Amino acid sequence: MLKSHENQRQQEVALATAIDTTASTWLTTALARARSAAAAVPPPGSDSAPDRRPRPVASWELAFSAAGRHLGDRHADTGRVLLLLAAAADLPTLTRLYHRGTADERRAVLLALPRLDPPEPAAALPLVEDALRTNDTRLVAAALGPYAAAHLTPHAWRHAVLKCLFTGVPLAAVDGLARRAHGDAELARMLDDYAAERTAAGRPVPPDLTHALALTGVAVPSKEV
């Protein structure tokens, strides 16, 4: 199932008006094929035996890969996310597209996660965790949207915040930062330790670090000299 179907349609219209006629025609066709693919999926609990034969790559998946060429870099993210929503992409499909895709395609999968309803809400966390292990700042930023805010464990989330500070990803990219940071004494300790390391090395403390530490609302004990 999809979240905010009306908002999805509005985004489709907005994108179609932002691109030229050729690109808009391509997008309309690609979205129609994605919806057809979604409608052809047997409903959960179907008694029909699954077809184990290898299947050709769906046309909408080819469009997902080609979106940059047809929509341009500015609109490719939106186009790819809309294709995933129209196809009601399930976890195996998301996982396949993520691991076989380019960095831009992986980013689109991550951006779509909060808007898809997997059977098990946290089932797509391995994709988020994989992105957080990379040094691609665009993937790290995309991974830390509402899906990560809702499902990352406290330990993984704290380390993701530190990863942003290490790699220069603005903490504005971390969805739910204020909510999850509030009262987190362990995060406060980690941030304070990192600030102390930078100070000892004669390096400035980033404003984002100071901001995140303030969001915890935790008074960190002064370290003995």
PDB file of C-alpha atoms in Angstrom:
ATOM      1  CA  MET A   1       0.000   0.000   0.000  1.00  0.00           C
ATOM      2  CA  LEU A   2       1.046   3.595  -0.521  1.00  0.00           C
ATOM      3  CA  LYS A   3       0.978   6.539   1.818  1.00  0.00           C
ATOM      4  CA  SER A   4      -0.533   9.862   0.714  1.00  0.00           C
ATOM      5  CA  HIS A   5      -1.905   8.805  -2.675  1.00  0.00           C
ATOM      6  CA  GLU A   6      -3.268  12.306  -3.286  1.00  0.00           C
ATOM      7  CA  ASN A   7       0.122  13.861  -2.620  1.00  0.00           C
ATOM      8  CA  GLN A   8       1.668  11.408  -5.082  1.00  0.00           C
ATOM      9  CA  ARG A   9      -0.698  12.562  -7.831  1.00  0.00           C
ATOM     10  CA  GLN A  10       0.057  16.182  -7.045  1.00  0.00           C
ATOM     11  CA  GLN A  11       3.762  15.511  -7.363  1.00  0.00           C
ATOM     12  CA  GLU A  12       3.240  13.795 -10.693  1.00  0.00           C
ATOM     13  CA  VAL A  13       1.358  16.814 -12.028  1.00  0.00           C
ATOM     14  CA  ALA A  14       3.960  19.222 -10.659  1.00  0.00           C
ATOM     15  CA  LEU A  15       6.799  17.268 -12.257  1.00  0.00           C
ATOM     16  CA  ALA A  16       4.991  16.983 -15.589  1.00  0.00           C
ATOM     17  CA  THR A  17       4.581  20.757 -15.713  1.00  0.00           C
ATOM     18  CA  ALA A  18       8.235  21.363 -14.816  1.00  0.00           C
ATOM     19  CA  ILE A  19       9.652  19.359 -17.718  1.00  0.00           C
ATOM     20  CA  ASP A  20       9.313  19.639 -21.478  1.00  0.00           C
ATOM     21  CA  THR A  21       6.685  17.851 -23.585  1.00  0.00           C
ATOM     22  CA  THR A  22       8.956  15.003 -24.641  1.00  0.00           C
ATOM     23  CA  ALA A  23      10.010  14.273 -21.075  1.00  0.00           C
ATOM     24  CA  SER A  24       6.433  14.580 -19.847  1.00  0.00           C
ATOM     25  CA  THR A  25       5.231  12.048 -22.406  1.00  0.00           C
ATOM     26  CA  TRP A  26       8.001   9.665 -21.384  1.00  0.00           C
ATOM     27  CA  LEU A  27       7.089  10.084 -17.702  1.00  0.00           C
ATOM     28  CA  THR A  28       3.380   9.463 -18.312  1.00  0.00           C
ATOM     29  CA  THR A  29       4.158   6.245 -20.184  1.00  0.00           C
ATOM     30  CA  ALA A  30       6.631   5.056 -17.553  1.00  0.00           C
ATOM     31  CA  LEU A  31       4.193   5.719 -14.692  1.00  0.00           C
ATOM     32  CA  ALA A  32       1.386   3.914 -16.537  1.00  0.00           C
ATOM     33  CA  ARG A  33       3.616   0.872 -16.977  1.00  0.00           C
ATOM     34  CA  ALA A  34       4.560   0.978 -13.308  1.00  0.00           C
ATOM     35  CA  ARG A  35       0.890   1.045 -12.280  1.00  0.00           C
ATOM     36  CA  SER A  36       0.122  -1.843 -14.611  1.00  0.00           C
ATOM     37  CA  ALA A  37       2.916  -3.829 -13.009  1.00  0.00           C
ATOM     38  CA  ALA A  38       1.516  -3.096  -9.555  1.00  0.00           C
ATOM     39  CA  ALA A  39      -1.983  -4.170 -10.620  1.00  0.00           C
ATOM     40  CA  ALA A  40      -0.632  -7.466 -11.980  1.00  0.00           C
ATOM     41  CA  VAL A  41       0.889  -8.524  -8.650  1.00  0.00           C
ATOM     42  CA  PRO A  42      -1.233 -11.251  -6.963  1.00  0.00           C
ATOM     43  CA  PRO A  43      -2.760 -10.065  -3.672  1.00  0.00           C
ATOM     44  CA  PRO A  44      -1.252 -11.339  -0.404  1.00  0.00           C
ATOM     45  CA  GLY A  45      -2.564 -14.767   0.527  1.00  0.00           C
ATOM     46  CA  SER A  46      -3.285 -15.724  -3.067  1.00  0.00           C
ATOM     47  CA  ASP A  47      -3.625 -19.483  -3.500  1.00  0.00           C
ATOM     48  CA  SER A  48      -1.908 -19.495  -6.866  1.00  0.00           C
ATOM     49  CA  ALA A  49       1.533 -21.098  -6.893  1.00  0.00           C
ATOM     50  CA  PRO A  50       4.357 -18.616  -7.420  1.00  0.00           C
ATOM     51  CA  ASP A  51       5.989 -18.615 -10.835  1.00  0.00           C
ATOM     52  CA  ARG A  52       9.653 -19.509 -10.266  1.00  0.00           C
ATOM     53  CA  ARG A  53      10.733 -18.903 -13.847  1.00  0.00           C
ATOM     54  CA  PRO A  54      13.173 -16.030 -14.471  1.00  0.00           C
ATOM     55  CA  ARG A  55      11.329 -12.898 -15.523  1.00  0.00           C
ATOM     56  CA  PRO A  56      12.542 -10.206 -17.877  1.00  0.00           C
ATOM     57  CA  VAL A  57      13.273  -6.843 -16.316  1.00  0.00           C
ATOM     58  CA  ALA A  58      10.022  -4.892 -16.044  1.00  0.00           C
ATOM     59  CA  SER A  59       9.758  -1.929 -18.399  1.00  0.00           C
ATOM     60  CA  TRP A  60       9.189   0.446 -15.500  1.00  0.00           C
ATOM     61  CA  GLU A  61      12.445  -0.729 -13.913  1.00  0.00           C
ATOM     62  CA  LEU A  62      14.259   0.117 -17.132  1.00  0.00           C
ATOM     63  CA  ALA A  63      12.614   3.527 -16.948  1.00  0.00           C
ATOM     64  CA  PHE A  64      13.786   3.860 -13.346  1.00  0.00           C
ATOM     65  CA  SER A  65      17.372   3.437 -14.531  1.00  0.00           C
ATOM     66  CA  ALA A  66      16.886   5.766 -17.511  1.00  0.00           C
ATOM     67  CA  ALA A  67      15.197   8.596 -15.597  1.00  0.00           C
ATOM     68  CA  GLY A  68      18.314  10.738 -15.476  1.00  0.00           C
ATOM     69  CA  ARG A  69      18.641  10.657 -19.234  1.00  0.00           C
ATOM     70  CA  HIS A  70      15.007  11.570 -19.841  1.00  0.00           C
ATOM     71  CA  LEU A  71      14.290  13.939 -16.961  1.00  0.00           C
ATOM     72  CA  GLY A  72      17.684  15.478 -16.296  1.00  0.00           C
ATOM     73  CA  ASP A  73      19.606  15.551 -13.043  1.00  0.00           C
ATOM     74  CA  ARG A  74      17.310  18.163 -11.527  1.00  0.00           C
ATOM     75  CA  HIS A  75      14.164  16.011 -11.747  1.00  0.00           C
ATOM     76  CA  ALA A  76      15.521  12.455 -11.788  1.00  0.00           C
ATOM     77  CA  ASP A  77      15.140  11.882  -8.029  1.00  0.00           C
ATOM     78  CA  THR A  78      11.485  12.872  -8.097  1.00  0.00           C
ATOM     79  CA  GLY A  79      10.789  10.833 -11.211  1.00  0.00           C
ATOM     80  CA  ARG A  80      12.383   7.720  -9.792  1.00  0.00           C
ATOM     81  CA  VAL A  81      10.563   8.026  -6.469  1.00  0.00           C
ATOM     82  CA  LEU A  82       7.239   8.434  -8.293  1.00  0.00           C
ATOM     83  CA  LEU A  83       7.958   5.300 -10.332  1.00  0.00           C
ATOM     84  CA  LEU A  84       8.610   3.320  -7.152  1.00  0.00           C
ATOM     85  CA  LEU A  85       5.355   4.567  -5.660  1.00  0.00           C
ATOM     86  CA  ALA A  86       3.347   3.886  -8.808  1.00  0.00           C
ATOM     87  CA  ALA A  87       4.732   0.348  -8.963  1.00  0.00           C
ATOM     88  CA  ALA A  88       4.090  -0.179  -5.232  1.00  0.00           C
ATOM     89  CA  ALA A  89       7.617  -1.575  -5.144  1.00  0.00           C
ATOM     90  CA  ASP A  90       7.998  -4.358  -2.597  1.00  0.00           C
ATOM     91  CA  LEU A  91      11.073  -5.073  -0.503  1.00  0.00           C
ATOM     92  CA  PRO A  92      12.696  -7.554  -2.940  1.00  0.00           C
ATOM     93  CA  THR A  93      12.288  -5.036  -5.750  1.00  0.00           C
ATOM     94  CA  LEU A  94      13.679  -2.176  -3.680  1.00  0.00           C
ATOM     95  CA  THR A  95      16.605  -4.320  -2.587  1.00  0.00           C
ATOM     96  CA  ARG A  96      17.374  -5.391  -6.151  1.00  0.00           C
ATOM     97  CA  LEU A  97      17.181  -1.853  -7.525  1.00  0.00           C
ATOM     98  CA  TYR A  98      19.323  -0.542  -4.691  1.00  0.00           C
ATOM     99  CA  HIS A  99      22.127  -3.078  -4.966  1.00  0.00           C
ATOM    100  CA  ARG A 100      22.200  -3.107  -8.769  1.00  0.00           C
ATOM    101  CA  GLY A 101      21.772   0.607  -9.185  1.00  0.00           C
ATOM    102  CA  THR A 102      24.029   3.597  -9.520  1.00  0.00           C
ATOM    103  CA  ALA A 103      24.506   5.980  -6.622  1.00  0.00           C
ATOM    104  CA  ASP A 104      21.679   8.128  -7.981  1.00  0.00           C
ATOM    105  CA  GLU A 105      19.355   5.133  -8.225  1.00  0.00           C
ATOM    106  CA  ARG A 106      20.245   4.057  -4.691  1.00  0.00           C
ATOM    107  CA  ARG A 107      19.493   7.549  -3.479  1.00  0.00           C
ATOM    108  CA  ALA A 108      16.017   7.390  -5.029  1.00  0.00           C
ATOM    109  CA  VAL A 109      15.281   4.076  -3.305  1.00  0.00           C
ATOM    110  CA  LEU A 110      16.260   5.591   0.038  1.00  0.00           C
ATOM    111  CA  LEU A 111      14.137   8.682  -0.573  1.00  0.00           C
ATOM    112  CA  ALA A 112      11.106   6.508  -1.348  1.00  0.00           C
ATOM    113  CA  LEU A 113      11.269   4.378   1.803  1.00  0.00           C
ATOM    114  CA  PRO A 114       9.175   6.655   4.057  1.00  0.00           C
ATOM    115  CA  ARG A 115       6.388   6.665   1.483  1.00  0.00           C
ATOM    116  CA  LEU A 116       6.061   2.916   1.050  1.00  0.00           C
ATOM    117  CA  ASP A 117       4.308   0.500   3.401  1.00  0.00           C
ATOM    118  CA  PRO A 118       6.373  -2.700   3.699  1.00  0.00           C
ATOM    119  CA  PRO A 119       4.697  -5.653   5.463  1.00  0.00           C
ATOM    120  CA  GLU A 120       7.256  -5.301   8.247  1.00  0.00           C
ATOM    121  CA  PRO A 121       7.940  -1.593   8.860  1.00  0.00           C
ATOM    122  CA  ALA A 122      11.658  -1.942   9.621  1.00  0.00           C
ATOM    123  CA  ALA A 123      12.364  -4.539   6.918  1.00  0.00           C
ATOM    124  CA  ALA A 124      14.216  -2.101   4.660  1.00  0.00           C
ATOM    125  CA  LEU A 125      16.695  -1.036   7.358  1.00  0.00           C
ATOM    126  CA  PRO A 126      19.539  -3.030   5.745  1.00  0.00           C
ATOM    127  CA  LEU A 127      19.414  -0.602   2.818  1.00  0.00           C
ATOM    128  CA  VAL A 128      19.697   2.380   5.167  1.00  0.00           C
ATOM    129  CA  GLU A 129      22.531   0.719   7.057  1.00  0.00           C
ATOM    130  CA  ASP A 130      24.385  -0.013   3.828  1.00  0.00           C
ATOM    131  CA  ALA A 131      24.125   3.626   2.763  1.00  0.00           C
ATOM    132  CA  LEU A 132      25.421   4.771   6.138  1.00  0.00           C
ATOM    133  CA  ARG A 133      28.519   2.616   5.689  1.00  0.00           C
ATOM    134  CA  THR A 134      29.477   4.500   2.531  1.00  0.00           C
ATOM    135  CA  ASN A 135      31.392   7.751   2.245  1.00  0.00           C
ATOM    136  CA  ASP A 136      28.973   9.099  -0.364  1.00  0.00           C
ATOM    137  CA  THR A 137      27.535  12.132   1.393  1.00  0.00           C
ATOM    138  CA  ARG A 138      24.454  12.227  -0.851  1.00  0.00           C
ATOM    139  CA  LEU A 139      23.613   8.643   0.105  1.00  0.00           C
ATOM    140  CA  VAL A 140      24.225   9.307   3.784  1.00  0.00           C
ATOM    141  CA  ALA A 141      21.914  12.334   3.665  1.00  0.00           C
ATOM    142  CA  ALA A 142      19.206  10.415   1.787  1.00  0.00           C
ATOM    143  CA  ALA A 143      19.430   7.531   4.256  1.00  0.00           C
ATOM    144  CA  LEU A 144      18.640   9.763   7.232  1.00  0.00           C
ATOM    145  CA  GLY A 145      15.119  10.748   6.275  1.00  0.00           C
ATOM    146  CA  PRO A 146      11.869   9.904   8.105  1.00  0.00           C
ATOM    147  CA  TYR A 147      12.322   6.160   7.629  1.00  0.00           C
ATOM    148  CA  ALA A 148      15.611   6.128   9.531  1.00  0.00           C
ATOM    149  CA  ALA A 149      14.194   8.472  12.162  1.00  0.00           C
ATOM    150  CA  ALA A 150      11.393   6.006  12.801  1.00  0.00           C
ATOM    151  CA  HIS A 151      13.296   2.723  12.671  1.00  0.00           C
ATOM    152  CA  LEU A 152      17.043   3.039  13.352  1.00  0.00           C
ATOM    153  CA  THR A 153      18.067   1.722  16.746  1.00  0.00           C
ATOM    154  CA  PRO A 154      19.398   4.332  19.195  1.00  0.00           C
ATOM    155  CA  HIS A 155      22.937   2.973  18.795  1.00  0.00           C
ATOM    156  CA  ALA A 156      22.843   3.072  14.984  1.00  0.00           C
ATOM    157  CA  TRP A 157      21.164   6.480  14.950  1.00  0.00           C
ATOM    158  CA  ARG A 158      23.781   8.051  17.233  1.00  0.00           C
ATOM    159  CA  HIS A 159      26.571   6.753  15.031  1.00  0.00           C
ATOM    160  CA  ALA A 160      24.756   8.087  11.974  1.00  0.00           C
ATOM    161  CA  VAL A 161      24.728  11.554  13.528  1.00  0.00           C
ATOM    162  CA  LEU A 162      28.457  11.276  14.173  1.00  0.00           C
ATOM    163  CA  LYS A 163      28.964  10.051  10.605  1.00  0.00           C
ATOM    164  CA  CYS A 164      27.341  13.253   9.370  1.00  0.00           C
ATOM    165  CA  LEU A 165      29.711  15.342  11.445  1.00  0.00           C
ATOM    166  CA  PHE A 166      32.724  13.325  10.250  1.00  0.00           C
ATOM    167  CA  THR A 167      31.801  13.592   6.565  1.00  0.00           C
ATOM    168  CA  GLY A 168      30.396  17.112   6.489  1.00  0.00           C
ATOM    169  CA  VAL A 169      26.764  16.186   5.903  1.00  0.00           C
ATOM    170  CA  PRO A 170      24.656  19.013   7.395  1.00  0.00           C
ATOM    171  CA  LEU A 171      22.617  17.816  10.347  1.00  0.00           C
ATOM    172  CA  ALA A 172      19.615  19.501   8.735  1.00  0.00           C
ATOM    173  CA  ALA A 173      19.475  16.302   6.648  1.00  0.00           C
ATOM    174  CA  VAL A 174      18.779  14.212   9.775  1.00  0.00           C
ATOM    175  CA  ASP A 175      15.021  13.911  10.061  1.00  0.00           C
ATOM    176  CA  GLY A 176      13.713  14.023  13.612  1.00  0.00           C
ATOM    177  CA  LEU A 177      17.030  15.221  15.010  1.00  0.00           C
ATOM    178  CA  ALA A 178      15.548  17.362  17.778  1.00  0.00           C
ATOM    179  CA  ARG A 179      13.066  14.689  18.849  1.00  0.00           C
ATOM    180  CA  ARG A 180      15.546  11.836  18.990  1.00  0.00           C
ATOM    181  CA  ALA A 181      18.411  13.864  20.442  1.00  0.00           C
ATOM    182  CA  HIS A 182      16.370  15.259  23.324  1.00  0.00           C
ATOM    183  CA  GLY A 183      17.405  13.651  26.590  1.00  0.00           C
ATOM    184  CA  ASP A 184      19.906  11.288  24.929  1.00  0.00           C
ATOM    185  CA  ALA A 185      22.773  11.282  27.429  1.00  0.00           C
ATOM    186  CA  GLU A 186      24.838   8.813  25.408  1.00  0.00           C
ATOM    187  CA  LEU A 187      24.635  11.006  22.299  1.00  0.00           C
ATOM    188  CA  ALA A 188      25.624  13.998  24.414  1.00  0.00           C
ATOM    189  CA  ARG A 189      28.662  12.106  25.706  1.00  0.00           C
ATOM    190  CA  MET A 190      29.705  11.080  22.183  1.00  0.00           C
ATOM    191  CA  LEU A 191      29.330  14.619  20.880  1.00  0.00           C
ATOM    192  CA  ASP A 192      31.234  16.076  23.807  1.00  0.00           C
ATOM    193  CA  ASP A 193      34.056  13.566  23.297  1.00  0.00           C
ATOM    194  CA  TYR A 194      34.274  14.457  19.610  1.00  0.00           C
ATOM    195  CA  ALA A 195      34.310  18.165  20.404  1.00  0.00           C
ATOM    196  CA  ALA A 196      37.115  17.589  22.924  1.00  0.00           C
ATOM    197  CA  GLU A 197      39.127  15.636  20.346  1.00  0.00           C
ATOM    198  CA  ARG A 198      38.850  18.442  17.823  1.00  0.00           C
ATOM    199  CA  THR A 199      39.746  21.080  20.380  1.00  0.00           C
ATOM    200  CA  ALA A 200      42.793  19.095  21.514  1.00  0.00           C
ATOM    201  CA  ALA A 201      43.901  18.812  17.892  1.00  0.00           C
ATOM    202  CA  GLY A 202      43.563  22.560  17.405  1.00  0.00           C
ATOM    203  CA  ARG A 203      40.601  22.150  15.052  1.00  0.00           C
ATOM    204  CA  PRO A 204      37.365  24.149  15.257  1.00  0.00           C
ATOM    205  CA  VAL A 205      34.204  22.592  16.629  1.00  0.00           C
ATOM    206  CA  PRO A 206      31.543  22.605  13.881  1.00  0.00           C
ATOM    207  CA  PRO A 207      28.429  24.657  14.635  1.00  0.00           C
ATOM    208  CA  ASP A 208      26.311  21.583  13.866  1.00  0.00           C
ATOM    209  CA  LEU A 209      28.040  19.707  16.676  1.00  0.00           C
ATOM    210  CA  THR A 210      27.339  22.487  19.156  1.00  0.00           C
ATOM    211  CA  HIS A 211      23.740  22.615  17.949  1.00  0.00           C
ATOM    212  CA  ALA A 212      23.228  18.862  18.296  1.00  0.00           C
ATOM    213  CA  LEU A 213      24.727  18.876  21.773  1.00  0.00           C
ATOM    214  CA  ALA A 214      22.353  21.669  22.792  1.00  0.00           C
ATOM    215  CA  LEU A 215      19.401  19.682  21.418  1.00  0.00           C
ATOM    216  CA  THR A 216      20.129  16.851  23.847  1.00  0.00           C
ATOM    217  CA  GLY A 217      19.452  19.141  26.772  1.00  0.00           C
ATOM    218  CA  VAL A 218      21.977  17.080  28.742  1.00  0.00           C
ATOM    219  CA  ALA A 219      24.655  18.716  30.854  1.00  0.00           C
ATOM    220  CA  VAL A 220      27.848  16.776  30.231  1.00  0.00           C
ATOM    221  CA  PRO A 221      30.159  16.659  33.283  1.00  0.00           C
ATOM    222  CA  SER A 222      33.378  18.580  32.874  1.00  0.00           C
ATOM    223  CA  LYS A 223      36.391  16.382  32.216  1.00  0.00           C
ATOM    224  CA  GLU A 224      39.145  16.395  34.798  1.00  0.00           C
ATOM    225  CA  VAL A 225      42.439  17.846  33.583  1.00  0.00           C
TER     226      VAL A 225
END
